[in-house]
Amino acid sequence: MTTQEFLGKENFNIQSTAVSESCPSNIALIKYWGKYKDQIPANPSISYTLNHCKTNTTIEFFANESFSVQTFLSGNEEVNFAEKIEKYFKNIEQYLPWILKGKYIIKTENTFPHSSGIASSASGFGAIAKCLMKLDETFSGKNSEEESLQKASFLARLGSGSACRSLYNGLVVWGESDEVNGSSDLFAVKYADDEIHPIFKDFNDWVLLIHEGVKSVSSTVGHGLMNTNPYAERRFQEARENFVPMKGILKSGDLTGFIKLVEHEALTLHAMMMMSDPAFILMKTGTLEVINKIWDFRRETELPLFFTLDAGANVHLLFPNDGSEEQIKSFIESELLQHTQKNGVVKDVMKF
Ligand code: PMV
């Protein structure tokens, strides 16, 4: 598919209306870090879509008023976010030709702490893209559910790359990979359910809030630094190659292989940051303490508790619901929570 196939319909009929949508966040297992023009990823990625960490968004559209955007996050006006959305709407006009023909009031709230480092841009742009597709159907006519979801994923990507994966539940792939049928750089696709062993279909993601402040480097700047990182090409190639073992692991239920690959991906993401020029480190002391404790715990108990990291200091604790979860949960409560700022943990679970 090409971008041409997402161009908007010439005939539309706008009216004032309001729509609401909800979209979860996601956590990447094979990471996207580095991109080309128009939000084309430098390598394919695969993520789990979360269940509880969501953004709920309402868009009020006032037809035929001059174009402007006002945004509210949990009732508070956010001027910077409104500027970002204005720019985004201008950027996607060819795909939604009615988009600049009215005024918007966008109200949004997250079901998780804003400063938690859980990707609110993924759930946020996912929810906005879903709202926009609802408006598009009202103004330009219905699409099939599949078309609508695919275009929402395409539009979400143009807001924040990783957001395109949040449109589908379960395991989701974005970026062309020879290993995944139908995968594309333009939108995300659901990883086939029958290619996933049951152990990976009921998984916990507990996010330890090690540091609740604003990140020192935004992901936009981080992606940009991959352009001059001497290790970037090797990294992009490695991520592509990692789809080969990942596919086998997911099919066979090889938890040991999964743990090794997922932790390696997380550490590689942060290694890339440290090898950028200028270098930056998003992990904090607590991040490293938790990682070391997880490794000790695994050595001593052989229980499947492991981690991944996003572009931040917080640690995503991953573990299956395979009968070992109660022992793992009590270890987290007694040994790991102390490394968070305010006993902060967001408990999510991926069930599909
Ligand atoms: O979607 P962005 O531009 O915020 O980039 C997110 C990148 C990571 O979260 C670090 C990795 C990923 O694949 O989600």
Tab-separated table of N, CA, C and O in Angstrom, residues 82-184:
chain	number	residue	atom	x	y	z
A	82	ALA	N	-1.883	22.123	22.217
A	82	ALA	CA	-2.763	22.646	21.154
A	82	ALA	C	-1.947	23.046	19.924
A	82	ALA	O	-2.330	22.754	18.785
A	83	GLU	N	-0.782	23.644	20.160
A	83	GLU	CA	0.073	24.054	19.021
A	83	GLU	C	0.545	22.827	18.239
A	83	GLU	O	0.590	22.826	17.017
A	84	LYS	N	0.893	21.801	19.004
A	84	LYS	CA	1.352	20.548	18.380
A	84	LYS	C	0.226	19.936	17.517
A	84	LYS	O	0.463	19.472	16.398
A	85	ILE	N	-0.994	19.967	18.066
A	85	ILE	CA	-2.131	19.375	17.339
A	85	ILE	C	-2.471	20.212	16.105
A	85	ILE	O	-2.801	19.670	15.042
A	86	GLU	N	-2.383	21.537	16.211
A	86	GLU	CA	-2.643	22.395	15.034
A	86	GLU	C	-1.705	22.017	13.904
A	86	GLU	O	-2.107	21.894	12.744
A	87	LYS	N	-0.421	21.875	14.267
A	87	LYS	CA	0.585	21.522	13.263
A	87	LYS	C	0.266	20.133	12.653
A	87	LYS	O	0.352	19.941	11.439
A	88	TYR	N	-0.127	19.246	13.535
A	88	TYR	CA	-0.445	17.873	13.100
A	88	TYR	C	-1.641	17.887	12.135
A	88	TYR	O	-1.601	17.258	11.071
A	89	PHE	N	-2.699	18.635	12.477
A	89	PHE	CA	-3.885	18.690	11.612
A	89	PHE	C	-3.521	19.277	10.240
A	89	PHE	O	-3.979	18.810	9.209
A	90	LYS	N	-2.659	20.308	10.241
A	90	LYS	CA	-2.254	20.902	8.951
A	90	LYS	C	-1.493	19.879	8.114
A	90	LYS	O	-1.638	19.823	6.904
A	91	ASN	N	-0.715	19.081	8.799
A	91	ASN	CA	0.115	18.076	8.139
A	91	ASN	C	-0.701	16.932	7.519
A	91	ASN	O	-0.252	16.289	6.576
A	92	ILE	N	-1.893	16.670	8.050
A	92	ILE	CA	-2.657	15.506	7.543
A	92	ILE	C	-3.859	15.929	6.682
A	92	ILE	O	-4.742	15.123	6.402
A	93	GLU	N	-3.869	17.184	6.219
A	93	GLU	CA	-5.030	17.693	5.475
A	93	GLU	C	-5.336	16.866	4.218
A	93	GLU	O	-6.491	16.638	3.881
A	94	GLN	N	-4.270	16.409	3.533
A	94	GLN	CA	-4.537	15.637	2.303
A	94	GLN	C	-5.265	14.320	2.594
A	94	GLN	O	-5.959	13.786	1.723
A	95	TYR	N	-5.162	13.830	3.811
A	95	TYR	CA	-5.814	12.560	4.155
A	95	TYR	C	-7.217	12.784	4.731
A	95	TYR	O	-8.028	11.872	4.740
A	96	LEU	N	-7.464	13.995	5.246
A	96	LEU	CA	-8.779	14.374	5.777
A	96	LEU	C	-9.052	15.804	5.291
A	96	LEU	O	-8.787	16.773	6.018
A	97	PRO	N	-9.553	15.945	4.053
A	97	PRO	CA	-9.625	17.278	3.434
A	97	PRO	C	-10.506	18.302	4.170
A	97	PRO	O	-10.378	19.494	3.934
A	98	TRP	N	-11.353	17.840	5.090
A	98	TRP	CA	-12.230	18.756	5.827
A	98	TRP	C	-11.556	19.312	7.087
A	98	TRP	O	-12.085	20.181	7.757
A	99	ILE	N	-10.358	18.823	7.384
A	99	ILE	CA	-9.851	18.988	8.758
A	99	ILE	C	-9.590	20.446	9.169
A	99	ILE	O	-9.675	20.784	10.353
A	100	LEU	N	-9.309	21.312	8.211
A	100	LEU	CA	-9.009	22.702	8.615
A	100	LEU	C	-10.249	23.597	8.529
A	100	LEU	O	-10.145	24.817	8.608
A	101	LYS	N	-11.430	22.981	8.367
A	101	LYS	CA	-12.637	23.777	8.133
A	101	LYS	C	-13.490	23.938	9.382
A	101	LYS	O	-14.713	23.929	9.319
A	102	GLY	N	-12.845	24.094	10.513
A	102	GLY	CA	-13.628	24.293	11.727
A	102	GLY	C	-12.751	24.527	12.941
A	102	GLY	O	-11.517	24.535	12.848
A	103	LYS	N	-13.437	24.712	14.043
A	103	LYS	CA	-12.731	24.956	15.307
A	103	LYS	C	-12.836	23.693	16.169
A	103	LYS	O	-13.860	22.993	16.117
A	104	TYR	N	-11.796	23.434	16.966
A	104	TYR	CA	-11.784	22.220	17.789
A	104	TYR	C	-11.599	22.542	19.269
A	104	TYR	O	-10.747	23.367	19.621
A	105	ILE	N	-12.355	21.843	20.096
A	105	ILE	CA	-12.030	21.795	21.523
A	105	ILE	C	-11.788	20.319	21.847
A	105	ILE	O	-12.661	19.471	21.617
A	106	ILE	N	-10.572	20.038	22.298
A	106	ILE	CA	-10.194	18.640	22.544
A	106	ILE	C	-9.970	18.443	24.035
A	106	ILE	O	-9.148	19.134	24.645
A	107	LYS	N	-10.748	17.531	24.614
A	107	LYS	CA	-10.616	17.249	26.059
A	107	LYS	C	-10.093	15.838	26.223
A	107	LYS	O	-10.659	14.894	25.656
A	108	THR	N	-9.020	15.739	27.003
A	108	THR	CA	-8.385	14.430	27.083
A	108	THR	C	-7.961	14.123	28.522
A	108	THR	O	-7.632	15.028	29.285
A	109	GLU	N	-8.038	12.871	28.884
A	109	GLU	CA	-7.543	12.464	30.217
A	109	GLU	C	-6.932	11.074	30.137
A	109	GLU	O	-7.375	10.228	29.367
A	110	ASN	N	-5.881	10.889	30.924
A	110	ASN	CA	-5.210	9.592	30.958
A	110	ASN	C	-5.647	8.835	32.202
A	110	ASN	O	-5.867	9.442	33.251
A	111	THR	N	-5.716	7.514	32.091
A	111	THR	CA	-6.070	6.718	33.269
A	111	THR	C	-4.816	6.377	34.077
A	111	THR	O	-4.873	5.597	35.009
A	112	PHE	N	-3.663	6.946	33.687
A	112	PHE	CA	-2.395	6.675	34.389
A	112	PHE	C	-1.703	8.009	34.634
A	112	PHE	O	-2.021	9.003	33.961
A	113	PRO	N	-0.760	8.071	35.583
A	113	PRO	CA	-0.141	9.364	35.893
A	113	PRO	C	0.584	9.943	34.678
A	113	PRO	O	1.298	9.218	33.973
A	114	HIS	N	0.371	11.232	34.433
A	114	HIS	CA	0.901	11.900	33.249
A	114	HIS	C	2.418	11.803	33.182
A	114	HIS	O	2.997	11.573	32.122
A	115	SER	N	3.055	11.952	34.337
A	115	SER	CA	4.518	12.002	34.349
A	115	SER	C	5.139	10.628	34.536
A	115	SER	O	6.299	10.488	34.858
A	116	SER	N	4.347	9.563	34.328
A	116	SER	CA	4.844	8.218	34.633
A	116	SER	C	5.798	7.683	33.584
A	116	SER	O	6.429	6.666	33.788
A	117	GLY	N	5.880	8.364	32.436
A	117	GLY	CA	6.744	7.847	31.379
A	117	GLY	C	6.059	6.737	30.604
A	117	GLY	O	6.633	6.172	29.681
A	118	ILE	N	4.818	6.413	30.963
A	118	ILE	CA	4.055	5.491	30.119
A	118	ILE	C	3.682	6.312	28.898
A	118	ILE	O	3.328	7.479	29.015
A	119	ALA	N	3.808	5.695	27.721
A	119	ALA	CA	3.721	6.499	26.497
A	119	ALA	C	2.339	7.133	26.315
A	119	ALA	O	1.436	6.551	25.724
A	120	SER	N	2.166	8.351	26.869
A	120	SER	CA	0.883	9.031	26.703
A	120	SER	C	0.756	9.571	25.290
A	120	SER	O	-0.340	9.836	24.817
A	121	SER	N	1.910	9.727	24.574
A	121	SER	CA	1.776	10.185	23.191
A	121	SER	C	1.186	9.060	22.341
A	121	SER	O	0.421	9.307	21.422
A	122	ALA	N	1.496	7.819	22.678
A	122	ALA	CA	0.940	6.687	21.916
A	122	ALA	C	-0.574	6.599	22.117
A	122	ALA	O	-1.341	6.564	21.151
A	123	SER	N	-1.012	6.593	23.389
A	123	SER	CA	-2.457	6.495	23.623
A	123	SER	C	-3.159	7.777	23.201
A	123	SER	O	-4.276	7.758	22.682
A	124	GLY	N	-2.469	8.914	23.385
A	124	GLY	CA	-3.055	10.223	23.062
A	124	GLY	C	-3.311	10.364	21.568
A	124	GLY	O	-4.438	10.676	21.151
A	125	PHE	N	-2.292	10.107	20.751
A	125	PHE	CA	-2.488	10.220	19.301
A	125	PHE	C	-3.376	9.091	18.780
A	125	PHE	O	-4.105	9.277	17.805
A	126	GLY	N	-3.328	7.930	19.433
A	126	GLY	CA	-4.229	6.840	19.038
A	126	GLY	C	-5.684	7.267	19.214
A	126	GLY	O	-6.513	7.073	18.318
A	127	ALA	N	-5.976	7.881	20.356
A	127	ALA	CA	-7.364	8.299	20.637
A	127	ALA	C	-7.791	9.420	19.692
A	127	ALA	O	-8.924	9.427	19.188
A	128	ILE	N	-6.893	10.362	19.420
A	128	ILE	CA	-7.231	11.460	18.495
A	128	ILE	C	-7.500	10.900	17.091
A	128	ILE	O	-8.481	11.261	16.439
A	129	ALA	N	-6.627	9.987	16.659
A	129	ALA	CA	-6.809	9.414	15.308
A	129	ALA	C	-8.143	8.667	15.208
A	129	ALA	O	-8.838	8.765	14.191
A	130	LYS	N	-8.521	7.963	16.277
A	130	LYS	CA	-9.816	7.271	16.251
A	130	LYS	C	-10.970	8.267	16.176
A	130	LYS	O	-11.935	8.057	15.448
A	131	CYS	N	-10.852	9.366	16.951
A	131	CYS	CA	-11.885	10.418	16.903
A	131	CYS	C	-11.971	11.000	15.491
A	131	CYS	O	-13.074	11.224	14.963
A	132	LEU	N	-10.806	11.254	14.874
A	132	LEU	CA	-10.801	11.853	13.532
A	132	LEU	C	-11.470	10.924	12.521
A	132	LEU	O	-12.193	11.374	11.636
A	133	MET	N	-11.246	9.626	12.659
A	133	MET	CA	-11.880	8.681	11.732
A	133	MET	C	-13.400	8.644	11.947
A	133	MET	O	-14.156	8.457	10.997
A	134	LYS	N	-13.836	8.859	13.195
A	134	LYS	CA	-15.279	8.926	13.466
A	134	LYS	C	-15.877	10.162	12.793
A	134	LYS	O	-16.928	10.101	12.164
A	135	LEU	N	-15.159	11.287	12.903
A	135	LEU	CA	-15.631	12.513	12.249
A	135	LEU	C	-15.655	12.299	10.734
A	135	LEU	O	-16.608	12.690	10.051
A	136	ASP	N	-14.600	11.677	10.217
A	136	ASP	CA	-14.501	11.452	8.770
A	136	ASP	C	-15.679	10.625	8.262
A	136	ASP	O	-16.222	10.896	7.191
A	137	GLU	N	-16.086	9.646	9.052
A	137	GLU	CA	-17.217	8.810	8.622
A	137	GLU	C	-18.515	9.606	8.615
A	137	GLU	O	-19.355	9.408	7.758
A	138	THR	N	-18.643	10.519	9.580
A	138	THR	CA	-19.844	11.361	9.619
A	138	THR	C	-19.867	12.302	8.412
A	138	THR	O	-20.911	12.538	7.823
A	139	PHE	N	-18.689	12.825	8.040
A	139	PHE	CA	-18.652	13.854	6.984
A	139	PHE	C	-18.510	13.267	5.581
A	139	PHE	O	-18.961	13.844	4.611
A	140	SER	N	-17.790	12.117	5.458
A	140	SER	CA	-17.460	11.609	4.114
A	140	SER	C	-18.034	10.230	3.821
A	140	SER	O	-17.749	9.662	2.771
A	141	GLY	N	-18.770	9.642	4.754
A	141	GLY	CA	-19.351	8.318	4.510
A	141	GLY	C	-18.546	7.207	5.149
A	141	GLY	O	-17.385	7.385	5.488
A	142	LYS	N	-19.209	6.067	5.272
A	142	LYS	CA	-18.625	4.938	6.014
A	142	LYS	C	-17.536	4.187	5.256
A	142	LYS	O	-17.562	4.088	4.044
A	143	ASN	N	-16.574	3.667	6.008
A	143	ASN	CA	-15.586	2.726	5.485
A	143	ASN	C	-15.850	1.401	6.181
A	143	ASN	O	-16.592	1.346	7.160
A	144	SER	N	-15.182	0.356	5.731
A	144	SER	CA	-15.271	-0.895	6.487
A	144	SER	C	-14.507	-0.686	7.789
A	144	SER	O	-13.642	0.199	7.874
A	145	GLU	N	-14.803	-1.522	8.780
A	145	GLU	CA	-14.139	-1.366	10.079
A	145	GLU	C	-12.624	-1.513	9.930
A	145	GLU	O	-11.833	-0.787	10.535
A	146	GLU	N	-12.228	-2.453	9.073
A	146	GLU	CA	-10.805	-2.721	8.854
A	146	GLU	C	-10.110	-1.509	8.211
A	146	GLU	O	-9.029	-1.105	8.637
A	147	GLU	N	-10.778	-0.917	7.210
A	147	GLU	CA	-10.196	0.271	6.545
A	147	GLU	C	-10.051	1.419	7.523
A	147	GLU	O	-9.057	2.135	7.546
A	148	SER	N	-11.090	1.575	8.325
A	148	SER	CA	-11.113	2.689	9.262
A	148	SER	C	-9.991	2.554	10.313
A	148	SER	O	-9.295	3.524	10.636
A	149	LEU	N	-9.803	1.340	10.784
A	149	LEU	CA	-8.771	1.075	11.787
A	149	LEU	C	-7.380	1.277	11.180
A	149	LEU	O	-6.469	1.830	11.811
A	150	GLN	N	-7.221	0.817	9.952
A	150	GLN	CA	-5.928	0.945	9.279
A	150	GLN	C	-5.591	2.414	9.017
A	150	GLN	O	-4.457	2.844	9.217
A	151	LYS	N	-6.618	3.187	8.641
A	151	LYS	CA	-6.344	4.606	8.398
A	151	LYS	C	-6.087	5.331	9.718
A	151	LYS	O	-5.249	6.226	9.789
A	152	ALA	N	-6.793	4.912	10.775
A	152	ALA	CA	-6.526	5.508	12.096
A	152	ALA	C	-5.077	5.233	12.503
A	152	ALA	O	-4.378	6.105	13.031
A	153	SER	N	-4.594	4.031	12.233
A	153	SER	CA	-3.209	3.678	12.556
A	153	SER	C	-2.245	4.524	11.716
A	153	SER	O	-1.246	5.049	12.225
A	154	PHE	N	-2.570	4.688	10.433
A	154	PHE	CA	-1.770	5.518	9.525
A	154	PHE	C	-1.700	6.966	10.044
A	154	PHE	O	-0.626	7.579	10.090
A	155	LEU	N	-2.866	7.488	10.464
A	155	LEU	CA	-2.909	8.881	10.945
A	155	LEU	C	-2.196	9.031	12.291
A	155	LEU	O	-1.489	10.014	12.529
A	156	ALA	N	-2.382	8.041	13.158
A	156	ALA	CA	-1.732	8.093	14.484
A	156	ALA	C	-0.216	8.126	14.312
A	156	ALA	O	0.492	8.848	15.014
A	157	ARG	N	0.308	7.343	13.350
A	157	ARG	CA	1.759	7.311	13.098
A	157	ARG	C	2.298	8.701	12.775
A	157	ARG	O	3.401	9.067	13.185
A	158	LEU	N	1.478	9.481	12.052
A	158	LEU	CA	1.962	10.814	11.671
A	158	LEU	C	1.988	11.768	12.871
A	158	LEU	O	2.631	12.812	12.822
A	159	GLY	N	1.282	11.392	13.953
A	159	GLY	CA	1.343	12.184	15.189
A	159	GLY	C	2.515	11.751	16.048
A	159	GLY	O	3.341	12.551	16.480
A	160	SER	N	2.617	10.459	16.300
A	160	SER	CA	3.719	9.894	17.085
A	160	SER	C	3.895	8.465	16.589
A	160	SER	O	2.930	7.682	16.619
A	161	GLY	N	5.093	8.142	16.099
A	161	GLY	CA	5.305	6.859	15.427
A	161	GLY	C	4.707	5.677	16.164
A	161	GLY	O	3.872	4.940	15.636
A	162	SER	N	5.109	5.506	17.428
A	162	SER	CA	4.698	4.316	18.164
A	162	SER	C	3.184	4.283	18.410
A	162	SER	O	2.634	3.226	18.738
A	163	ALA	N	2.491	5.411	18.240
A	163	ALA	CA	1.043	5.460	18.456
A	163	ALA	C	0.308	4.540	17.491
A	163	ALA	O	-0.745	3.995	17.826
A	164	CYS	N	0.875	4.342	16.290
A	164	CYS	CA	0.156	3.529	15.293
A	164	CYS	C	-0.052	2.103	15.788
A	164	CYS	O	-0.961	1.418	15.343
A	165	ARG	N	0.801	1.640	16.743
A	165	ARG	CA	0.660	0.267	17.241
A	165	ARG	C	-0.481	0.147	18.247
A	165	ARG	O	-0.945	-0.954	18.532
A	166	SER	N	-0.911	1.280	18.821
A	166	SER	CA	-1.931	1.234	19.884
A	166	SER	C	-3.338	0.968	19.367
A	166	SER	O	-4.259	0.769	20.152
A	167	LEU	N	-3.522	0.977	18.046
A	167	LEU	CA	-4.868	0.817	17.495
A	167	LEU	C	-5.364	-0.619	17.549
A	167	LEU	O	-6.546	-0.885	17.367
A	168	TYR	N	-4.422	-1.541	17.756
A	168	TYR	CA	-4.781	-2.961	17.790
A	168	TYR	C	-4.429	-3.537	19.155
A	168	TYR	O	-3.471	-3.075	19.775
A	169	ASN	N	-5.171	-4.559	19.579
A	169	ASN	CA	-4.795	-5.158	20.857
A	169	ASN	C	-3.859	-6.342	20.656
A	169	ASN	O	-3.584	-6.741	19.521
A	170	GLY	N	-3.309	-6.830	21.726
A	170	GLY	CA	-2.400	-7.973	21.641
A	170	GLY	C	-1.014	-7.559	21.202
A	170	GLY	O	-0.519	-6.504	21.602
A	171	LEU	N	-0.375	-8.398	20.388
A	171	LEU	CA	0.958	-8.080	19.874
A	171	LEU	C	0.797	-7.410	18.505
A	171	LEU	O	-0.003	-7.876	17.677
A	172	VAL	N	1.546	-6.336	18.312
A	172	VAL	CA	1.322	-5.490	17.123
A	172	VAL	C	2.669	-5.129	16.504
A	172	VAL	O	3.624	-4.797	17.220
A	173	VAL	N	2.722	-5.193	15.179
A	173	VAL	CA	3.974	-4.903	14.454
A	173	VAL	C	3.815	-3.654	13.607
A	173	VAL	O	2.813	-3.468	12.912
A	174	TRP	N	4.809	-2.804	13.676
A	174	TRP	CA	4.871	-1.645	12.782
A	174	TRP	C	6.244	-1.661	12.107
A	174	TRP	O	7.267	-1.785	12.796
A	175	GLY	N	6.252	-1.489	10.806
A	175	GLY	CA	7.495	-1.455	10.042
A	175	GLY	C	7.637	-2.734	9.246
A	175	GLY	O	7.314	-3.822	9.744
A	176	GLU	N	8.097	-2.585	8.021
A	176	GLU	CA	8.207	-3.744	7.127
A	176	GLU	C	9.193	-4.774	7.635
A	176	GLU	O	10.341	-4.428	7.941
A	177	SER	N	8.722	-6.010	7.738
A	177	SER	CA	9.591	-7.115	8.132
A	177	SER	C	9.248	-8.320	7.253
A	177	SER	O	8.063	-8.628	7.068
A	178	ASP	N	10.292	-8.990	6.736
A	178	ASP	CA	10.052	-10.186	5.916
A	178	ASP	C	9.368	-11.271	6.733
A	178	ASP	O	8.776	-12.193	6.189
A	179	GLU	N	9.482	-11.167	8.040
A	179	GLU	CA	8.947	-12.204	8.931
A	179	GLU	C	7.460	-12.053	9.216
A	179	GLU	O	6.855	-12.943	9.802
A	180	VAL	N	6.897	-10.880	8.892
A	180	VAL	CA	5.494	-10.630	9.271
A	180	VAL	C	4.683	-10.245	8.028
A	180	VAL	O	4.862	-9.165	7.452
A	181	ASN	N	3.768	-11.130	7.648
A	181	ASN	CA	2.922	-10.886	6.476
A	181	ASN	C	2.148	-9.595	6.605
A	181	ASN	O	1.549	-9.339	7.647
A	182	GLY	N	2.142	-8.794	5.558
A	182	GLY	CA	1.326	-7.587	5.537
A	182	GLY	C	1.916	-6.428	6.305
A	182	GLY	O	1.310	-5.354	6.368
A	183	SER	N	3.105	-6.610	6.910
A	183	SER	CA	3.666	-5.511	7.713
A	183	SER	C	4.044	-4.337	6.806
A	183	SER	O	4.366	-4.526	5.636
A	184	SER	N	3.983	-3.139	7.372
A	184	SER	CA	4.171	-1.923	6.566
A	184	SER	C	4.849	-0.833	7.396
A	184	SER	O	4.695	-0.785	8.614
